[in-house]
Amino acid sequence: MNFKQSEKLYQKGLENLVGAVNSPVRAFASVGGNPLFINKAKGAYIKDVDGNRYLDMVLSYGPMVLGHRHKKVEKNISKALKKGYSFGASTHAEIKLAKIVCDAFPGMDKVRFVNSGTEAVLSAIRLARAHTGKDKIIKFSGCYHGHMDAMLVAAGSGLATLSLPGSQGVPAQAVENTLIAEYNDLASVENHIEQHPDIAAVILEPVTGNMGVIEPSQAFIQGLRKLTKEKDILLICDEVMTGFRSKFGGAQEMLGIEADITCLGKVIGGGFPVGAYGARNEIMENVAPLGGMYQAGTLSGNPIAMAAGMSTLLELKKQNPYKKFDKIAEKIETILLDAGNKHGVDLTVNRFGSMISPFFAKENITNFTDAQKCDTKKFATFFWKMIENGVFLPPSQFESWFLCSALTHSDMRKFESAVDVSLAAVAEHH
Ligand SMILES: *Cc1c(COP(=O)(O)O)cnc(C)c1O
C-alpha cells in the first residue's frame, strides 16, 4: 500500500489551507503521519486518491449511517438539484423533515433547522437562557458540544475544573458562566446547584462519543432528569452524534428520558450540513419570529440538504437497522476482546448501538479521567496497521467508531483479520 498521491496533496494543501485540513480532527496529529486524501466512497467502503480501498468506520464522523451514496438518497438529491439550490424562502421539504424529527423525539413540538451541530448547540444555549432568564450552564468534562466560546472548556485538560478556556482566543468572560461537572457523578452537579442560584441549563451528550463511547449509569441520567426538573433547570441533550444513530429516537429513546431541549446534527443531514434544535412549544415560542430570542441563517433549511436528510431518515425508518447494529457491534466487541486476549493486549470495549470505542486500557471507562488513562501510543500503532489492512478508523483514541447499515458478514471477516494482525503488531511494538 502506498500513499504517494495523498502525500503530494498534503504538501500542496499546506500552502493555502491550515494544516491542509478544514477541521483539526482530520489531521493525524495523535497517530502521526499525514492525513489521507479521499477520492470517493460507496456503501461501506471509501477510496483514497492512491486507489487504496478501506472499510469505512469513520463515516464522516457519523452522518453516513446508511453507508455512502445510498440509491434512494442519491435519487432524491438529484431531483432536488433540478429545482434550485437555495431560495431564501420556505419549502415543503422543511415541513416534511420537521414532522419526521418531531415524531421521533416526543419532547420536540417544534424544531429549527440550522447548518451544523455547533450552531444547534449555541442556539439551544441562547434559548435556555432566554426561557429561564438565567445565565449559567453546567457542562461535563470530556463532552464536546461544538466550537462556540462558552463550550470550549474542559473539552480537555485538568485545568478544566477551573473553568479556564480550552482554546486560545476565548476570553475568560466567555466561559465564566460555564460550570464543569464530572460525567456519571450526580454529586458534582448537585454541588454546583447548591452554590449557584442562576443555572439555566445542564447540557450533556446523553451517551458520549467525543471522549470515546461512555454510557451514563441509570442512576446518573434518571437522577439528572429529576434534579433539573425540581430546580427549574433545563436539560439539554446534545444528540448531534447519537440522534437516529442507535435508535431512531436517539439516546433519549434508549435511556427512557425526555430532554427539555434537544440538539441534532450529523445523521439528520445525511452527509450535508444540517443541524437542528427543538423543544416543547412553550420553550420554542421564545424563538424569533414568535419570540424575542434571535437566531437566523441564510442557508438554514437548504433544499438540497433537506432532501438528503429526509431520504436518509425515511430509509433508516424503513430499514430499521438498529437490531442489526447491536449484533454487529457485539461481534466487533468479541473480535477485539478475543484478539486482545490472544496477543496479550489490554482492551476495554464500550459500545452503544452503532457507536463503538475500544480503549487501550484495562479498567472500565466511565468518565473523562478514566478515558485519559488510555495508552494512545498503542492506539497509534493499531490505527496504522488497520489502515494497511484496509480499515479506515478515526485517527484518535477518543473518537467513536461508527457502523453503517451497508455492512455485511464478509466485511466482518475482513475486519477480524485486520484486527488480528494489528493487535499482534501492538503486542510486538509495546
Ligand atoms: C459533532 C458534534 C457537535 C458539533 O457538530 P458540528 O456539525 O461539527 O458543528 C456537537 N455536539 C456533539 C455531541 C457532536 O458529536
mmCIF file of N, CA, C and O in Angstrom, residues 289-340:
data_model
loop_
_atom_site.group_PDB
_atom_site.id
_atom_site.type_symbol
_atom_site.label_atom_id
_atom_site.label_comp_id
_atom_site.label_asym_id
_atom_site.label_seq_id
_atom_site.Cartn_x
_atom_site.Cartn_y
_atom_site.Cartn_z
ATOM 1 N N PRO A 289 -39.465 34.120 14.671
ATOM 2 C CA PRO A 289 -40.301 35.317 14.803
ATOM 3 C C PRO A 289 -41.398 35.235 15.873
ATOM 4 O O PRO A 289 -42.093 36.221 16.075
ATOM 5 N N LEU A 290 -41.534 34.090 16.573
ATOM 6 C CA LEU A 290 -42.602 34.020 17.578
ATOM 7 C C LEU A 290 -42.228 34.787 18.841
ATOM 8 O O LEU A 290 -43.089 35.325 19.524
ATOM 9 N N GLY A 291 -40.920 34.785 19.172
ATOM 10 C CA GLY A 291 -40.489 35.407 20.425
ATOM 11 C C GLY A 291 -39.262 36.270 20.251
ATOM 12 O O GLY A 291 -38.822 36.545 19.124
ATOM 13 N N GLY A 292 -38.679 36.646 21.372
ATOM 14 C CA GLY A 292 -37.608 37.637 21.357
ATOM 15 C C GLY A 292 -36.196 37.093 21.288
ATOM 16 O O GLY A 292 -35.226 37.840 21.369
ATOM 17 N N MET A 293 -36.039 35.768 21.160
ATOM 18 C CA MET A 293 -34.686 35.217 21.029
ATOM 19 C C MET A 293 -34.324 35.150 19.558
ATOM 20 O O MET A 293 -34.947 34.418 18.795
ATOM 21 N N TYR A 294 -33.304 35.923 19.161
ATOM 22 C CA TYR A 294 -32.954 35.986 17.739
ATOM 23 C C TYR A 294 -31.999 34.870 17.342
ATOM 24 O O TYR A 294 -31.050 34.572 18.041
ATOM 25 N N GLN A 295 -32.300 34.266 16.219
ATOM 26 C CA GLN A 295 -31.414 33.240 15.646
ATOM 27 C C GLN A 295 -31.826 33.085 14.189
ATOM 28 O O GLN A 295 -33.018 32.955 13.900
ATOM 29 N N ALA A 296 -30.842 33.144 13.275
ATOM 30 C CA ALA A 296 -31.171 33.173 11.847
ATOM 31 C C ALA A 296 -30.143 32.409 11.029
ATOM 32 O O ALA A 296 -29.131 31.953 11.563
ATOM 33 N N GLY A 297 -30.370 32.255 9.734
ATOM 34 C CA GLY A 297 -29.386 31.578 8.884
ATOM 35 C C GLY A 297 -29.741 31.665 7.408
ATOM 36 O O GLY A 297 -30.813 31.214 7.006
ATOM 37 N N THR A 298 -28.837 32.248 6.612
ATOM 38 C CA THR A 298 -29.079 32.406 5.171
ATOM 39 C C THR A 298 -29.373 31.073 4.496
ATOM 40 O O THR A 298 -30.266 30.962 3.667
ATOM 41 N N LEU A 299 -28.604 30.039 4.850
ATOM 42 C CA LEU A 299 -28.751 28.760 4.166
ATOM 43 C C LEU A 299 -29.508 27.719 5.003
ATOM 44 O O LEU A 299 -29.607 26.552 4.616
ATOM 45 N N SER A 300 -30.054 28.143 6.149
ATOM 46 C CA SER A 300 -30.770 27.190 7.005
ATOM 47 C C SER A 300 -31.962 26.586 6.276
ATOM 48 O O SER A 300 -32.725 27.294 5.619
ATOM 49 N N GLY A 301 -32.110 25.258 6.400
ATOM 50 C CA GLY A 301 -33.205 24.567 5.722
ATOM 51 C C GLY A 301 -32.952 24.434 4.234
ATOM 52 O O GLY A 301 -33.881 24.238 3.445
ATOM 53 N N ASN A 302 -31.699 24.508 3.844
ATOM 54 C CA ASN A 302 -31.318 24.403 2.425
ATOM 55 C C ASN A 302 -32.006 23.206 1.748
ATOM 56 O O ASN A 302 -31.986 22.098 2.271
ATOM 57 N N PRO A 303 -32.619 23.442 0.585
ATOM 58 C CA PRO A 303 -33.449 22.377 -0.022
ATOM 59 C C PRO A 303 -32.680 21.097 -0.379
ATOM 60 O O PRO A 303 -33.239 20.006 -0.287
ATOM 61 N N ILE A 304 -31.439 21.212 -0.780
ATOM 62 C CA ILE A 304 -30.669 20.002 -1.128
ATOM 63 C C ILE A 304 -30.362 19.223 0.157
ATOM 64 O O ILE A 304 -30.509 18.003 0.214
ATOM 65 N N ALA A 305 -29.958 19.951 1.187
ATOM 66 C CA ALA A 305 -29.657 19.321 2.478
ATOM 67 C C ALA A 305 -30.924 18.690 3.073
ATOM 68 O O ALA A 305 -30.876 17.594 3.647
ATOM 69 N N MET A 306 -32.060 19.360 2.929
ATOM 70 C CA MET A 306 -33.325 18.806 3.435
ATOM 71 C C MET A 306 -33.669 17.509 2.692
ATOM 72 O O MET A 306 -34.131 16.526 3.284
ATOM 73 N N ALA A 307 -33.440 17.496 1.373
ATOM 74 C CA ALA A 307 -33.734 16.293 0.569
ATOM 75 C C ALA A 307 -32.853 15.138 1.029
ATOM 76 O O ALA A 307 -33.320 14.000 1.185
ATOM 77 N N ALA A 308 -31.581 15.432 1.284
ATOM 78 C CA ALA A 308 -30.655 14.384 1.735
ATOM 79 C C ALA A 308 -31.067 13.874 3.109
ATOM 80 O O ALA A 308 -31.113 12.660 3.354
ATOM 81 N N GLY A 309 -31.384 14.794 4.006
ATOM 82 C CA GLY A 309 -31.771 14.412 5.365
ATOM 83 C C GLY A 309 -33.055 13.613 5.372
ATOM 84 O O GLY A 309 -33.139 12.573 6.020
ATOM 85 N N MET A 310 -34.033 14.101 4.634
ATOM 86 C CA MET A 310 -35.328 13.430 4.642
ATOM 87 C C MET A 310 -35.224 12.018 4.093
ATOM 88 O O MET A 310 -35.749 11.077 4.680
ATOM 89 N N SER A 311 -34.543 11.845 2.961
ATOM 90 C CA SER A 311 -34.486 10.500 2.391
ATOM 91 C C SER A 311 -33.632 9.585 3.264
ATOM 92 O O SER A 311 -33.897 8.387 3.361
ATOM 93 N N THR A 312 -32.630 10.137 3.931
ATOM 94 C CA THR A 312 -31.837 9.318 4.858
ATOM 95 C C THR A 312 -32.705 8.831 6.018
ATOM 96 O O THR A 312 -32.706 7.641 6.351
ATOM 97 N N LEU A 313 -33.477 9.735 6.599
ATOM 98 C CA LEU A 313 -34.304 9.338 7.752
ATOM 99 C C LEU A 313 -35.415 8.376 7.338
ATOM 100 O O LEU A 313 -35.703 7.408 8.047
ATOM 101 N N LEU A 314 -36.036 8.628 6.180
ATOM 102 C CA LEU A 314 -37.110 7.728 5.730
ATOM 103 C C LEU A 314 -36.561 6.327 5.469
ATOM 104 O O LEU A 314 -37.172 5.320 5.841
ATOM 105 N N GLU A 315 -35.402 6.272 4.836
ATOM 106 C CA GLU A 315 -34.787 4.975 4.545
ATOM 107 C C GLU A 315 -34.373 4.268 5.853
ATOM 108 O O GLU A 315 -34.547 3.061 5.996
ATOM 109 N N LEU A 316 -33.865 5.043 6.793
ATOM 110 C CA LEU A 316 -33.482 4.489 8.105
ATOM 111 C C LEU A 316 -34.693 3.872 8.795
ATOM 112 O O LEU A 316 -34.628 2.781 9.362
ATOM 113 N N LYS A 317 -35.797 4.598 8.735
ATOM 114 C CA LYS A 317 -37.015 4.139 9.380
ATOM 115 C C LYS A 317 -37.462 2.832 8.746
ATOM 116 O O LYS A 317 -37.882 1.899 9.425
ATOM 117 N N LYS A 318 -37.371 2.782 7.425
ATOM 118 C CA LYS A 318 -37.791 1.599 6.681
ATOM 119 C C LYS A 318 -36.870 0.414 6.987
ATOM 120 O O LYS A 318 -37.329 -0.686 7.284
ATOM 121 N N GLN A 319 -35.580 0.640 6.930
ATOM 122 C CA GLN A 319 -34.620 -0.456 7.172
ATOM 123 C C GLN A 319 -34.637 -0.893 8.639
ATOM 124 O O GLN A 319 -34.380 -2.043 8.930
ATOM 125 N N ASN A 320 -34.884 0.021 9.527
ATOM 126 C CA ASN A 320 -34.797 -0.237 10.973
ATOM 127 C C ASN A 320 -33.586 -1.118 11.323
ATOM 128 O O ASN A 320 -33.742 -2.251 11.774
ATOM 129 N N PRO A 321 -32.382 -0.612 11.086
ATOM 130 C CA PRO A 321 -31.177 -1.448 11.198
ATOM 131 C C PRO A 321 -30.658 -1.579 12.632
ATOM 132 O O PRO A 321 -29.566 -2.098 12.840
ATOM 133 N N TYR A 322 -31.423 -1.115 13.613
ATOM 134 C CA TYR A 322 -30.863 -0.975 14.962
ATOM 135 C C TYR A 322 -30.536 -2.303 15.634
ATOM 136 O O TYR A 322 -29.548 -2.409 16.362
ATOM 137 N N LYS A 323 -31.361 -3.337 15.367
ATOM 138 C CA LYS A 323 -31.031 -4.670 15.921
ATOM 139 C C LYS A 323 -29.776 -5.205 15.247
ATOM 140 O O LYS A 323 -28.916 -5.796 15.897
ATOM 141 N N LYS A 324 -29.713 -4.989 13.927
ATOM 142 C CA LYS A 324 -28.540 -5.432 13.176
ATOM 143 C C LYS A 324 -27.282 -4.736 13.710
ATOM 144 O O LYS A 324 -26.237 -5.363 13.892
ATOM 145 N N PHE A 325 -27.389 -3.447 13.982
ATOM 146 C CA PHE A 325 -26.255 -2.698 14.542
ATOM 147 C C PHE A 325 -25.785 -3.331 15.862
ATOM 148 O O PHE A 325 -24.593 -3.511 16.083
ATOM 149 N N ASP A 326 -26.759 -3.647 16.723
ATOM 150 C CA ASP A 326 -26.404 -4.243 18.021
ATOM 151 C C ASP A 326 -25.635 -5.540 17.830
ATOM 152 O O ASP A 326 -24.650 -5.804 18.511
ATOM 153 N N LYS A 327 -26.136 -6.366 16.876
ATOM 154 C CA LYS A 327 -25.493 -7.669 16.630
ATOM 155 C C LYS A 327 -24.079 -7.490 16.109
ATOM 156 O O LYS A 327 -23.148 -8.161 16.559
ATOM 157 N N ILE A 328 -23.920 -6.593 15.126
ATOM 158 C CA ILE A 328 -22.585 -6.390 14.546
ATOM 159 C C ILE A 328 -21.643 -5.807 15.603
ATOM 160 O O ILE A 328 -20.484 -6.220 15.718
ATOM 161 N N ALA A 329 -22.162 -4.863 16.393
ATOM 162 C CA ALA A 329 -21.317 -4.243 17.425
ATOM 163 C C ALA A 329 -20.875 -5.288 18.451
ATOM 164 O O ALA A 329 -19.725 -5.278 18.909
ATOM 165 N N GLU A 330 -21.785 -6.198 18.776
ATOM 166 C CA GLU A 330 -21.441 -7.263 19.719
ATOM 167 C C GLU A 330 -20.340 -8.149 19.136
ATOM 168 O O GLU A 330 -19.384 -8.523 19.819
ATOM 169 N N LYS A 331 -20.487 -8.436 17.832
ATOM 170 C CA LYS A 331 -19.487 -9.250 17.129
ATOM 171 C C LYS A 331 -18.124 -8.530 17.145
ATOM 172 O O LYS A 331 -17.085 -9.140 17.399
ATOM 173 N N ILE A 332 -18.153 -7.239 16.889
ATOM 174 C CA ILE A 332 -16.918 -6.458 16.874
ATOM 175 C C ILE A 332 -16.262 -6.473 18.256
ATOM 176 O O ILE A 332 -15.043 -6.634 18.384
ATOM 177 N N GLU A 333 -17.074 -6.332 19.281
ATOM 178 C CA GLU A 333 -16.542 -6.383 20.647
ATOM 179 C C GLU A 333 -15.856 -7.725 20.895
ATOM 180 O O GLU A 333 -14.728 -7.773 21.415
ATOM 181 N N THR A 334 -16.523 -8.812 20.498
ATOM 182 C CA THR A 334 -15.952 -10.150 20.693
ATOM 183 C C THR A 334 -14.640 -10.298 19.938
ATOM 184 O O THR A 334 -13.643 -10.792 20.484
ATOM 185 N N ILE A 335 -14.645 -9.841 18.673
ATOM 186 C CA ILE A 335 -13.424 -9.931 17.860
ATOM 187 C C ILE A 335 -12.272 -9.204 18.548
ATOM 188 O O ILE A 335 -11.162 -9.730 18.674
ATOM 189 N N LEU A 336 -12.547 -8.001 19.030
ATOM 190 C CA LEU A 336 -11.497 -7.190 19.659
ATOM 191 C C LEU A 336 -10.993 -7.824 20.949
ATOM 192 O O LEU A 336 -9.783 -7.938 21.176
ATOM 193 N N LEU A 337 -11.941 -8.256 21.800
ATOM 194 C CA LEU A 337 -11.526 -8.811 23.096
ATOM 195 C C LEU A 337 -10.790 -10.137 22.926
ATOM 196 O O LEU A 337 -9.795 -10.397 23.602
ATOM 197 N N ASP A 338 -11.289 -10.977 22.003
ATOM 198 C CA ASP A 338 -10.613 -12.260 21.746
ATOM 199 C C ASP A 338 -9.193 -12.038 21.242
ATOM 200 O O ASP A 338 -8.240 -12.669 21.716
ATOM 201 N N ALA A 339 -9.049 -11.128 20.274
ATOM 202 C CA ALA A 339 -7.710 -10.858 19.723
ATOM 203 C C ALA A 339 -6.817 -10.219 20.790
ATOM 204 O O ALA A 339 -5.618 -10.493 20.853
ATOM 205 N N GLY A 340 -7.409 -9.369 21.623
ATOM 206 C CA GLY A 340 -6.656 -8.760 22.731
ATOM 207 C C GLY A 340 -6.110 -9.832 23.658
ATOM 208 O O GLY A 340 -4.932 -9.810 24.033
#
